[in-house]
PDB file of N, CA and C in Angstrom:
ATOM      1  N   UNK A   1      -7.008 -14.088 -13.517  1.00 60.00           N
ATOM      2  CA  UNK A   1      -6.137 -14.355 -12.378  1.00 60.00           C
ATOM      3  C   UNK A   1      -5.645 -13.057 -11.735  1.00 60.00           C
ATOM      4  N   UNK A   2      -5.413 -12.187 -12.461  1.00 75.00           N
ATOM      5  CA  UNK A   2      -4.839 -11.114 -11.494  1.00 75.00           C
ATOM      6  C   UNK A   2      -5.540 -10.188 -10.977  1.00 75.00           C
ATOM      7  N   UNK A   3      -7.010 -10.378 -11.805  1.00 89.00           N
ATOM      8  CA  UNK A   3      -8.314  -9.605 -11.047  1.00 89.00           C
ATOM      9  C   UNK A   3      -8.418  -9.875  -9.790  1.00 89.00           C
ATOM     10  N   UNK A   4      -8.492 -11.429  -9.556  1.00 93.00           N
ATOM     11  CA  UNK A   4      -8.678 -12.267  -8.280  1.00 93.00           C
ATOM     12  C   UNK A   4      -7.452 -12.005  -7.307  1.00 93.00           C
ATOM     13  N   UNK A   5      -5.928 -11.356  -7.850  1.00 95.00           N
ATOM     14  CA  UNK A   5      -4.744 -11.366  -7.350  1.00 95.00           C
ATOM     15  C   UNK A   5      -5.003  -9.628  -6.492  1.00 95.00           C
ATOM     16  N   UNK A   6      -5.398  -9.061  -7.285  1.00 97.00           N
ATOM     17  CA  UNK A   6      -5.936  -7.093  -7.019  1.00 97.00           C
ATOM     18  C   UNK A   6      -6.677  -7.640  -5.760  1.00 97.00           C
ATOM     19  N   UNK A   7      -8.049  -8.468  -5.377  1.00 97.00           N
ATOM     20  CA  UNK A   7      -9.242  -8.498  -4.945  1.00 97.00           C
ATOM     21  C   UNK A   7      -8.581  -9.276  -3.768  1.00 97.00           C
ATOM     22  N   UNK A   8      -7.526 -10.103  -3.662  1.00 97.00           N
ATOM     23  CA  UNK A   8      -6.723 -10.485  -2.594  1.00 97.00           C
ATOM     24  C   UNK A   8      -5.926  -9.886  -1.916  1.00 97.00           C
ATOM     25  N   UNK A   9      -5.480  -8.959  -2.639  1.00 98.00           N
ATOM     26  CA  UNK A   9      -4.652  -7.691  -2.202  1.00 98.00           C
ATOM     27  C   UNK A   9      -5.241  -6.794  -1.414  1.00 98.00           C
ATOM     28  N   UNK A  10      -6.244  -6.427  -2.218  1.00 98.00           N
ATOM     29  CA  UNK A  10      -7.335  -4.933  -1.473  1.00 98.00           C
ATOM     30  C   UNK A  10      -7.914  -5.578  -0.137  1.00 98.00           C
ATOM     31  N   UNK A  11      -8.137  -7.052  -0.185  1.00 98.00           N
ATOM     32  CA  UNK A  11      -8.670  -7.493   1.558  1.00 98.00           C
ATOM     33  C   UNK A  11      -7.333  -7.798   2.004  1.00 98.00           C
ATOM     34  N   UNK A  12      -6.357  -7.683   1.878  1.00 98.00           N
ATOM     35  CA  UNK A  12      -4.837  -7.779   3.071  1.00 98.00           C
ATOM     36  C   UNK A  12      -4.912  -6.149   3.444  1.00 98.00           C
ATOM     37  N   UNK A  13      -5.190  -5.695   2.009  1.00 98.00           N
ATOM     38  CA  UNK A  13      -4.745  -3.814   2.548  1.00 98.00           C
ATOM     39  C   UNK A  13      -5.838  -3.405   3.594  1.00 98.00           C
ATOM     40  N   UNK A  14      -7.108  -4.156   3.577  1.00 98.00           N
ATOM     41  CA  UNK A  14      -8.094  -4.001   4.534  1.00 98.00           C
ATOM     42  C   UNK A  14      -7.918  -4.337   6.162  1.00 98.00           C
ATOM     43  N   UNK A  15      -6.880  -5.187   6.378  1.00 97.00           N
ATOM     44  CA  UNK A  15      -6.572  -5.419   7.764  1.00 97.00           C
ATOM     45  C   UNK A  15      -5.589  -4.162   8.344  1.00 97.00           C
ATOM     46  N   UNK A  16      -4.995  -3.074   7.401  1.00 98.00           N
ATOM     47  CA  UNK A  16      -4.091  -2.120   7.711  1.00 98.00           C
ATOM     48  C   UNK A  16      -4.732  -1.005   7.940  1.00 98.00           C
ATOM     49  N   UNK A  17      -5.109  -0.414   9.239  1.00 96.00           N
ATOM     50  CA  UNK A  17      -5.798   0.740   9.966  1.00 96.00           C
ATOM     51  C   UNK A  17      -4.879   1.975  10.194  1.00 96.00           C
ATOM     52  N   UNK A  18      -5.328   3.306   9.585  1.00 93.00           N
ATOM     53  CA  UNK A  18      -4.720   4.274   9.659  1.00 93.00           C
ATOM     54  C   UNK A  18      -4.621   4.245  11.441  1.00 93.00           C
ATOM     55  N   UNK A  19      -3.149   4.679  11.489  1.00 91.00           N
ATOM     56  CA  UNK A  19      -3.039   4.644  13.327  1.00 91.00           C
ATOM     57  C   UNK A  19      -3.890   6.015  14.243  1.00 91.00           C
ATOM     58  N   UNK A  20      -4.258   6.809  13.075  1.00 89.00           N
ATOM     59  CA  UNK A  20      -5.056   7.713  14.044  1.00 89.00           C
ATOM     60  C   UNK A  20      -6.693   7.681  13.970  1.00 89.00           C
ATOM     61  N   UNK A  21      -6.728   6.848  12.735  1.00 90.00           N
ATOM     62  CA  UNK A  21      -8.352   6.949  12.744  1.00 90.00           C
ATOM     63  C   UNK A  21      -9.081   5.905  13.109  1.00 90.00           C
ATOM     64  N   UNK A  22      -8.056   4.190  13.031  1.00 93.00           N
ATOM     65  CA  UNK A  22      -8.536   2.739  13.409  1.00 93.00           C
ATOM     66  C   UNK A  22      -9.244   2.404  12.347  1.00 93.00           C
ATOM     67  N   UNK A  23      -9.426   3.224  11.094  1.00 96.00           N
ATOM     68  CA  UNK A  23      -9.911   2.515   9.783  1.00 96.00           C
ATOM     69  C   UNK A  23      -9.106   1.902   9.154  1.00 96.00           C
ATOM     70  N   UNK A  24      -9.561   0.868   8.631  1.00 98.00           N
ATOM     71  CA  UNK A  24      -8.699   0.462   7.332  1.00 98.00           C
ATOM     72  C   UNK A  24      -8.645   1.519   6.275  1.00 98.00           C
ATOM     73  N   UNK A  25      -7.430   1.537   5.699  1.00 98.00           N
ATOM     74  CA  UNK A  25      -6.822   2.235   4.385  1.00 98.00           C
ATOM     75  C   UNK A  25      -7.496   2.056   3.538  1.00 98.00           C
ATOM     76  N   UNK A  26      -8.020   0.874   3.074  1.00 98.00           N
ATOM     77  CA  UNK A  26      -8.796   0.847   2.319  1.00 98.00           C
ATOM     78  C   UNK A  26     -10.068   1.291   2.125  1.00 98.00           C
ATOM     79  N   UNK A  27     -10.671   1.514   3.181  1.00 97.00           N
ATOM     80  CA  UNK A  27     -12.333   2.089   3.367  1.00 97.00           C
ATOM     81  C   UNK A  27     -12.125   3.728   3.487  1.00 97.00           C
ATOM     82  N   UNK A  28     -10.593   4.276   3.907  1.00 96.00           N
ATOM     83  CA  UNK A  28     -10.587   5.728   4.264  1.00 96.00           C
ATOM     84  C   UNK A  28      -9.735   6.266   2.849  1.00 96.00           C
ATOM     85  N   UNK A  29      -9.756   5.135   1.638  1.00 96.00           N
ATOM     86  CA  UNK A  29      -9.472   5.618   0.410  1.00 96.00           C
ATOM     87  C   UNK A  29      -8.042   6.393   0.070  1.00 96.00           C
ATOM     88  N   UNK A  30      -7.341   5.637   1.378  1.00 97.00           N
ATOM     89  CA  UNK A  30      -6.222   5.731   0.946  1.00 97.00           C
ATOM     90  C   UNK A  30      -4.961   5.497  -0.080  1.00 97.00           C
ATOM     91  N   UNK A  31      -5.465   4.093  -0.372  1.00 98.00           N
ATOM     92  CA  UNK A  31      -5.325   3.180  -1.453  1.00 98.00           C
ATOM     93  C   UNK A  31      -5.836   3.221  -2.913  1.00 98.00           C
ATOM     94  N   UNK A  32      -5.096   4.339  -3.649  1.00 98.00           N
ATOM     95  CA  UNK A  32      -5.390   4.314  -4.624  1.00 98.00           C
ATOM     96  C   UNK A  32      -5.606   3.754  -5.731  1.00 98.00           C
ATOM     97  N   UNK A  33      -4.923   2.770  -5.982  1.00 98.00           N
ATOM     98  CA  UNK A  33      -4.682   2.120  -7.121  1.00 98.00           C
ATOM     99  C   UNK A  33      -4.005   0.414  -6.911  1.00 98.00           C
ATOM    100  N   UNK A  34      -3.827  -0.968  -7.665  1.00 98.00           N
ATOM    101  CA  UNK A  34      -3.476  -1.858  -6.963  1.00 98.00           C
ATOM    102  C   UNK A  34      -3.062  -2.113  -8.456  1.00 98.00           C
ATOM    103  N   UNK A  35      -1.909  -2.966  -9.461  1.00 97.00           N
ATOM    104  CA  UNK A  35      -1.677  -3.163  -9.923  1.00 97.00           C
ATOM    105  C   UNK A  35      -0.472  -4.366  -9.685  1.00 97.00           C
ATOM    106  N   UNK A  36      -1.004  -5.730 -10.998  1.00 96.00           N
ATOM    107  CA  UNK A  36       0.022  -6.877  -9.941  1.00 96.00           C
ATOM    108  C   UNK A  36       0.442  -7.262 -11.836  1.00 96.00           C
ATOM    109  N   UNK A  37       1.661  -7.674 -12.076  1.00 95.00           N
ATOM    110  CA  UNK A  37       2.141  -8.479 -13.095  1.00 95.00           C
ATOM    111  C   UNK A  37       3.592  -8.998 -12.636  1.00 95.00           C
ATOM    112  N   UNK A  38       3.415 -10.047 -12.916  1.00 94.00           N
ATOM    113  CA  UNK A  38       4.634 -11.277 -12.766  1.00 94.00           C
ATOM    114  C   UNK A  38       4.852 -11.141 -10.960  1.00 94.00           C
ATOM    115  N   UNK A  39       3.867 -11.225 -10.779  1.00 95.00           N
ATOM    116  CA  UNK A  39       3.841 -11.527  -8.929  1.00 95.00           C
ATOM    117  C   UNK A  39       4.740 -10.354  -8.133  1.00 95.00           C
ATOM    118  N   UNK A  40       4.477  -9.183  -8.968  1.00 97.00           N
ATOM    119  CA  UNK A  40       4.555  -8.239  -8.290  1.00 97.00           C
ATOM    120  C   UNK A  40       3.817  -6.765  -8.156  1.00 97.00           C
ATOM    121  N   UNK A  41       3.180  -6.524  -6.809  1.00 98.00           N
ATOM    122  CA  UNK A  41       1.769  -6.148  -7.106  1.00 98.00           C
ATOM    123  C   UNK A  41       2.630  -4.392  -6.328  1.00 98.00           C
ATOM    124  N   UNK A  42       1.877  -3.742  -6.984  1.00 98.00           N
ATOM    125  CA  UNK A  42       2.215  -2.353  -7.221  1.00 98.00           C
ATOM    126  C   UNK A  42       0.970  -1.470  -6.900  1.00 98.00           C
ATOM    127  N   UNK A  43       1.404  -0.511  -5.261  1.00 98.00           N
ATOM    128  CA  UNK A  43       0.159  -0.524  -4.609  1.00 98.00           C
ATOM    129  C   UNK A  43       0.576   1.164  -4.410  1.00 98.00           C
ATOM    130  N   UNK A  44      -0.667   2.270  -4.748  1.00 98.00           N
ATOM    131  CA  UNK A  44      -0.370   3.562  -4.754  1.00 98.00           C
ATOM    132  C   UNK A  44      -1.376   3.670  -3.790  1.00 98.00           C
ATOM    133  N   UNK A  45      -0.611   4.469  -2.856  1.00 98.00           N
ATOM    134  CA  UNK A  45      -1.175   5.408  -1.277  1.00 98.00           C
ATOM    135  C   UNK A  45      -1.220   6.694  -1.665  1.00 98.00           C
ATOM    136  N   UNK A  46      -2.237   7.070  -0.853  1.00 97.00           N
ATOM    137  CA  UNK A  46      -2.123   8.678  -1.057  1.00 97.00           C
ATOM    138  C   UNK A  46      -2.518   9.353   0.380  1.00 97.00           C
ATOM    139  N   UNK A  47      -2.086   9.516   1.416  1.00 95.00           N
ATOM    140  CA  UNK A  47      -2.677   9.494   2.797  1.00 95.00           C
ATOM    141  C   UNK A  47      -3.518  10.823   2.594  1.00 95.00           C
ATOM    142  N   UNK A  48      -4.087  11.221   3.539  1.00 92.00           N
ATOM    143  CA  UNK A  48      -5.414  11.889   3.804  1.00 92.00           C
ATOM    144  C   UNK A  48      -4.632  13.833   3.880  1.00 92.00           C
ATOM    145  N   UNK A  49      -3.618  13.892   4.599  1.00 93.00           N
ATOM    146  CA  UNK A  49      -3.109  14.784   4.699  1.00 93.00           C
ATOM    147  C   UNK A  49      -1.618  14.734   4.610  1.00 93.00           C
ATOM    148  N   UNK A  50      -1.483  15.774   3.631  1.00 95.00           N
ATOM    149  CA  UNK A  50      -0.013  15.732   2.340  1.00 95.00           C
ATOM    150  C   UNK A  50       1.141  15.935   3.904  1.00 95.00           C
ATOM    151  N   UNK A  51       1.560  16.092   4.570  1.00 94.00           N
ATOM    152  CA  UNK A  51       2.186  15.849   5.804  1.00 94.00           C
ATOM    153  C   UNK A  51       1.772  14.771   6.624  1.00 94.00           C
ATOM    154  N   UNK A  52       1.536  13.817   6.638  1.00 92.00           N
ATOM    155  CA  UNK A  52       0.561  12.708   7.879  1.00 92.00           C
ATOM    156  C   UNK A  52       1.985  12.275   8.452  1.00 92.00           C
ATOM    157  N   UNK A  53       2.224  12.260   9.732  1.00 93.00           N
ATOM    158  CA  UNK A  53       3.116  11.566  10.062  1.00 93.00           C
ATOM    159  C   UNK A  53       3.567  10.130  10.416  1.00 93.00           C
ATOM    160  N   UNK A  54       2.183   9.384   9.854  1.00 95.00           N
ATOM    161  CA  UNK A  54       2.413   7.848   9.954  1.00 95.00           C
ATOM    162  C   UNK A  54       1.854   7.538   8.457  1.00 95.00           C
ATOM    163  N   UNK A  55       2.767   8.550   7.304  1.00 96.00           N
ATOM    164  CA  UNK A  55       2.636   7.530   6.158  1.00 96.00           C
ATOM    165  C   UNK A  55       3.401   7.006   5.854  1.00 96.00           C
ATOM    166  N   UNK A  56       4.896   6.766   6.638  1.00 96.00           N
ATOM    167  CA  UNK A  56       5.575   5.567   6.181  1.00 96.00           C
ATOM    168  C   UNK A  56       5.458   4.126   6.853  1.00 96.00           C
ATOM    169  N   UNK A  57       4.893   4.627   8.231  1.00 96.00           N
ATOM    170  CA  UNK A  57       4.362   3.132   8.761  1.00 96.00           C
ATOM    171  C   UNK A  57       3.078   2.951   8.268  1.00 96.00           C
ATOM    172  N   UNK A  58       2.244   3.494   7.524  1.00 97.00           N
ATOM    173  CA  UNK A  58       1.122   3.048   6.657  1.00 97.00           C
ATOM    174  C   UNK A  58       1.836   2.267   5.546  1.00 97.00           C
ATOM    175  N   UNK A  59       3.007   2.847   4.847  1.00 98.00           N
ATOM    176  CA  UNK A  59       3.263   2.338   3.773  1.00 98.00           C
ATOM    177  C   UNK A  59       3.868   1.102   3.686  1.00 98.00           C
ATOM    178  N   UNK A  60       4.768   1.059   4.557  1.00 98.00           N
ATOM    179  CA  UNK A  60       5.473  -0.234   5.355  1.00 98.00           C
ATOM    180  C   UNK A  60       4.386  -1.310   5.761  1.00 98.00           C
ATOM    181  N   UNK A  61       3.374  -0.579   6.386  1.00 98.00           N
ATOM    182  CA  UNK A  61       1.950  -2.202   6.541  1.00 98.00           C
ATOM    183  C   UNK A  61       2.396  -2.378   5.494  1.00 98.00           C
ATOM    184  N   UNK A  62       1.318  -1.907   4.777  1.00 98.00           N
ATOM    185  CA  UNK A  62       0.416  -2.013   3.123  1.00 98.00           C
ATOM    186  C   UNK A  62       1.586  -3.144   2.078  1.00 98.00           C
ATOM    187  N   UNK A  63       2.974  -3.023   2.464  1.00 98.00           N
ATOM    188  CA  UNK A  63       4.585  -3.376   1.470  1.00 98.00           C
ATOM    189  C   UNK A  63       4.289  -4.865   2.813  1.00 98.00           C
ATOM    190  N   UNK A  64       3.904  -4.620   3.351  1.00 98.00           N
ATOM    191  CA  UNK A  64       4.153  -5.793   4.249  1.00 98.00           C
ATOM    192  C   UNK A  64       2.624  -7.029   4.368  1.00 98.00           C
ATOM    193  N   UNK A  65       1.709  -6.422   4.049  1.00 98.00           N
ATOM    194  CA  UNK A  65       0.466  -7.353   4.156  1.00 98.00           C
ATOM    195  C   UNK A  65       0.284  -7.524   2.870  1.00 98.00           C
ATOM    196  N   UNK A  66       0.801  -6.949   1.984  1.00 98.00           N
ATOM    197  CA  UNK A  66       0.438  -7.375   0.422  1.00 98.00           C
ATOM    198  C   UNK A  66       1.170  -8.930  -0.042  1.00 98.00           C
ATOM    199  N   UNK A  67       2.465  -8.162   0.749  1.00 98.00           N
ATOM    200  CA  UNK A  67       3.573  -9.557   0.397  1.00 98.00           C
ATOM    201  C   UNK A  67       3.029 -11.229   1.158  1.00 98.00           C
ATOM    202  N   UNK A  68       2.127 -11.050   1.618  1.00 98.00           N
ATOM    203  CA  UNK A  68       1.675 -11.850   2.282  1.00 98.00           C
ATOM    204  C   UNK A  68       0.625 -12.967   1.993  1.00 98.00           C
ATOM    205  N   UNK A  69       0.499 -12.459   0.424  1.00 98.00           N
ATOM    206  CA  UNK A  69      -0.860 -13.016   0.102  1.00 98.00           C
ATOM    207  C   UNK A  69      -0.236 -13.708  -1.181  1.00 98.00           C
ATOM    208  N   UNK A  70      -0.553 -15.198  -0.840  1.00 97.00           N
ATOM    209  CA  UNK A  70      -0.715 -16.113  -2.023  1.00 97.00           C
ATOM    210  C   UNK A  70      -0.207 -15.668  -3.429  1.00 97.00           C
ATOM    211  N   UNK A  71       1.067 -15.501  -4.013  1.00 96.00           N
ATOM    212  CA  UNK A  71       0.401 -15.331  -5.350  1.00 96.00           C
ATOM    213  C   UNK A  71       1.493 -14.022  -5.643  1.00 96.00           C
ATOM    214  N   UNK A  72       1.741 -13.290  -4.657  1.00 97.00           N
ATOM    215  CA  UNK A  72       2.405 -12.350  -5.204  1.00 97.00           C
ATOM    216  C   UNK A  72       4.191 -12.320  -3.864  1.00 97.00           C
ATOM    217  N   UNK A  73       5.162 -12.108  -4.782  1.00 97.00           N
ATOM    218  CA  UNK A  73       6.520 -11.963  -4.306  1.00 97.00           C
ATOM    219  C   UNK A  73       6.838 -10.866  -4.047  1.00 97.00           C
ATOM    220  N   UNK A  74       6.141  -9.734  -4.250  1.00 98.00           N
ATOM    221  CA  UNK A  74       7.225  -8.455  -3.852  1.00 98.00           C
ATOM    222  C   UNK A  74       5.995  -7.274  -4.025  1.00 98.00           C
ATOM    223  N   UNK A  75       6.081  -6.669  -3.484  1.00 98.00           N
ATOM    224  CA  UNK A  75       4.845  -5.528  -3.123  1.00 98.00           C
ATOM    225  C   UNK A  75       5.929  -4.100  -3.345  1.00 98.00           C
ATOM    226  N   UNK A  76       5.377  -3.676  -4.170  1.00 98.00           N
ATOM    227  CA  UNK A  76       5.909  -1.873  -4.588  1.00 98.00           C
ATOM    228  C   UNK A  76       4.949  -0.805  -4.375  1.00 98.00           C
ATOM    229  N   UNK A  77       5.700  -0.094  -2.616  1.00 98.00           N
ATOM    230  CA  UNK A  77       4.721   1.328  -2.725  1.00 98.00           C
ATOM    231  C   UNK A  77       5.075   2.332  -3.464  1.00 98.00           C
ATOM    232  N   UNK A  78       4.238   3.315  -4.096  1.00 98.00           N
ATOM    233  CA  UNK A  78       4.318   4.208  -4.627  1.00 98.00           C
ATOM    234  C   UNK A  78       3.232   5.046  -3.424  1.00 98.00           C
ATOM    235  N   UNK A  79       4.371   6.300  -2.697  1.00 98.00           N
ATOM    236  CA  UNK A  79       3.412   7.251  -1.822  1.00 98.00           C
ATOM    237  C   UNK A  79       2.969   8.143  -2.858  1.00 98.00           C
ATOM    238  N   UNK A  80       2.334   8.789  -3.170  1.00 97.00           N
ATOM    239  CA  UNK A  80       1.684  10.468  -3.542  1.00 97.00           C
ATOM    240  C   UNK A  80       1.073  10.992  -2.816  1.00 97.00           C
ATOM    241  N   UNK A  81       0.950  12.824  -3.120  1.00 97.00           N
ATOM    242  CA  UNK A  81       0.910  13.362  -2.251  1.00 97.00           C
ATOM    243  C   UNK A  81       0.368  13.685  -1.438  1.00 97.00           C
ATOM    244  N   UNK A  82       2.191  13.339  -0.948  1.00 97.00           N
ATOM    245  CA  UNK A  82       2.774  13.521   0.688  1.00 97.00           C
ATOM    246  C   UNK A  82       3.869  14.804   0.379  1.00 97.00           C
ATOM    247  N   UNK A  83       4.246  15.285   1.189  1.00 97.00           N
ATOM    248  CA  UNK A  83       5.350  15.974   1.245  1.00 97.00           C
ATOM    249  C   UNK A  83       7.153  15.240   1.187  1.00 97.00           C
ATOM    250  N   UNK A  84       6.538  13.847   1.283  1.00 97.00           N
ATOM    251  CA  UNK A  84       7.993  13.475   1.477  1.00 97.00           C
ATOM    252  C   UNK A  84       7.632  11.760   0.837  1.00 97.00           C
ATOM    253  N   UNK A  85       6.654  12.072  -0.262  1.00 98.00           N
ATOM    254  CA  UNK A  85       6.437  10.978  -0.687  1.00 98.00           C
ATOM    255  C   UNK A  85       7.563  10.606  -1.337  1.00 98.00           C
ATOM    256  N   UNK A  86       8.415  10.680  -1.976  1.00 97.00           N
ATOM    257  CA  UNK A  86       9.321  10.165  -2.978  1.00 97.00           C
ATOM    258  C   UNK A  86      10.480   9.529  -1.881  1.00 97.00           C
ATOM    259  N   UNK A  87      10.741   9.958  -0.589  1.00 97.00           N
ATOM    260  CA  UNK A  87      11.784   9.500   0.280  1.00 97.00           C
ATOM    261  C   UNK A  87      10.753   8.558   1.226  1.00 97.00           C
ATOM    262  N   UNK A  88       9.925   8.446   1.353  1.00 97.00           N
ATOM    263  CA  UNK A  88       9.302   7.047   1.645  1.00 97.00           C
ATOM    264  C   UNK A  88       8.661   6.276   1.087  1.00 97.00           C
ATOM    265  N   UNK A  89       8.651   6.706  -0.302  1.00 97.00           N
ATOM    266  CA  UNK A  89       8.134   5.360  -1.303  1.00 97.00           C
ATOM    267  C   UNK A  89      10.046   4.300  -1.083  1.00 97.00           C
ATOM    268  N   UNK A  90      10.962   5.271  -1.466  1.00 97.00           N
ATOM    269  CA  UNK A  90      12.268   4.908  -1.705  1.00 97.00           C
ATOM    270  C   UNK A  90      12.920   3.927  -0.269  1.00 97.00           C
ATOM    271  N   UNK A  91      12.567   4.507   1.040  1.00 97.00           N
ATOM    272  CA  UNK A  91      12.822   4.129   2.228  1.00 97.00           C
ATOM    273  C   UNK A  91      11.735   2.834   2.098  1.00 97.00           C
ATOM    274  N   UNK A  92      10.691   2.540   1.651  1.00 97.00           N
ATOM    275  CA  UNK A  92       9.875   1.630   1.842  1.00 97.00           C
ATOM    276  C   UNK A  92      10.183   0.421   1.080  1.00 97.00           C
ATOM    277  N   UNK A  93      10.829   1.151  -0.210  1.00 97.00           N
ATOM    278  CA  UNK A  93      11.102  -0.218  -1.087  1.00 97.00           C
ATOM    279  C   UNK A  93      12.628  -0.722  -1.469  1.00 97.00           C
ATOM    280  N   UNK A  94      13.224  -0.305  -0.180  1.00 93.00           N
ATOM    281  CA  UNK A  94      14.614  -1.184  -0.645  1.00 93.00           C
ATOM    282  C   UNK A  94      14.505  -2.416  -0.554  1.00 93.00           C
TER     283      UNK A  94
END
């Protein structure tokens, strides 16, 4: 079940297009890692360049299309590096 819960996740994170490149996050390997227990799925970004200035509205999709899918209640970003990952993982997940 939570294989199938990851594999539902990674196609929501697929509708979320970096705003400068029009790829999905997911194909430009932004999306590191996807981890889900007790319906809460725990999703690590790592944007392309450790300054990007749309990785908190990347991160904000990604906290926002995850929550969206069948199965899971609460979506946790974890940014890495970024320069200011730790104040927009924190800004992302109140």
């Amino acid at each position: 079940m939570a294989d199938e819960l990851v594999e539902k996740v990674k196609e929501a994170l697929s509708t979320v297009a970096d705003p400068h490149m029009g790829i999905s996050i997911v194909e430009m390997g932004i999306v590191q890692d996807i981890e889900i227990a007790d319906k809460i799925a725990k999703i690590t970004i790592q944007p392309t360049n450790p300054g990007c200035m749309s990785a908190a509205n990347i991160a904000m999709s990604a906290k926002l299309a995850a929550e969206k899918v069948e199965g899971i209640d609460k979506a946790e970003i974890i940014v890495q590096g970024h320069m200011m990952a730790e104040a927009i993982s924190e800004m992302v997940n109140k």
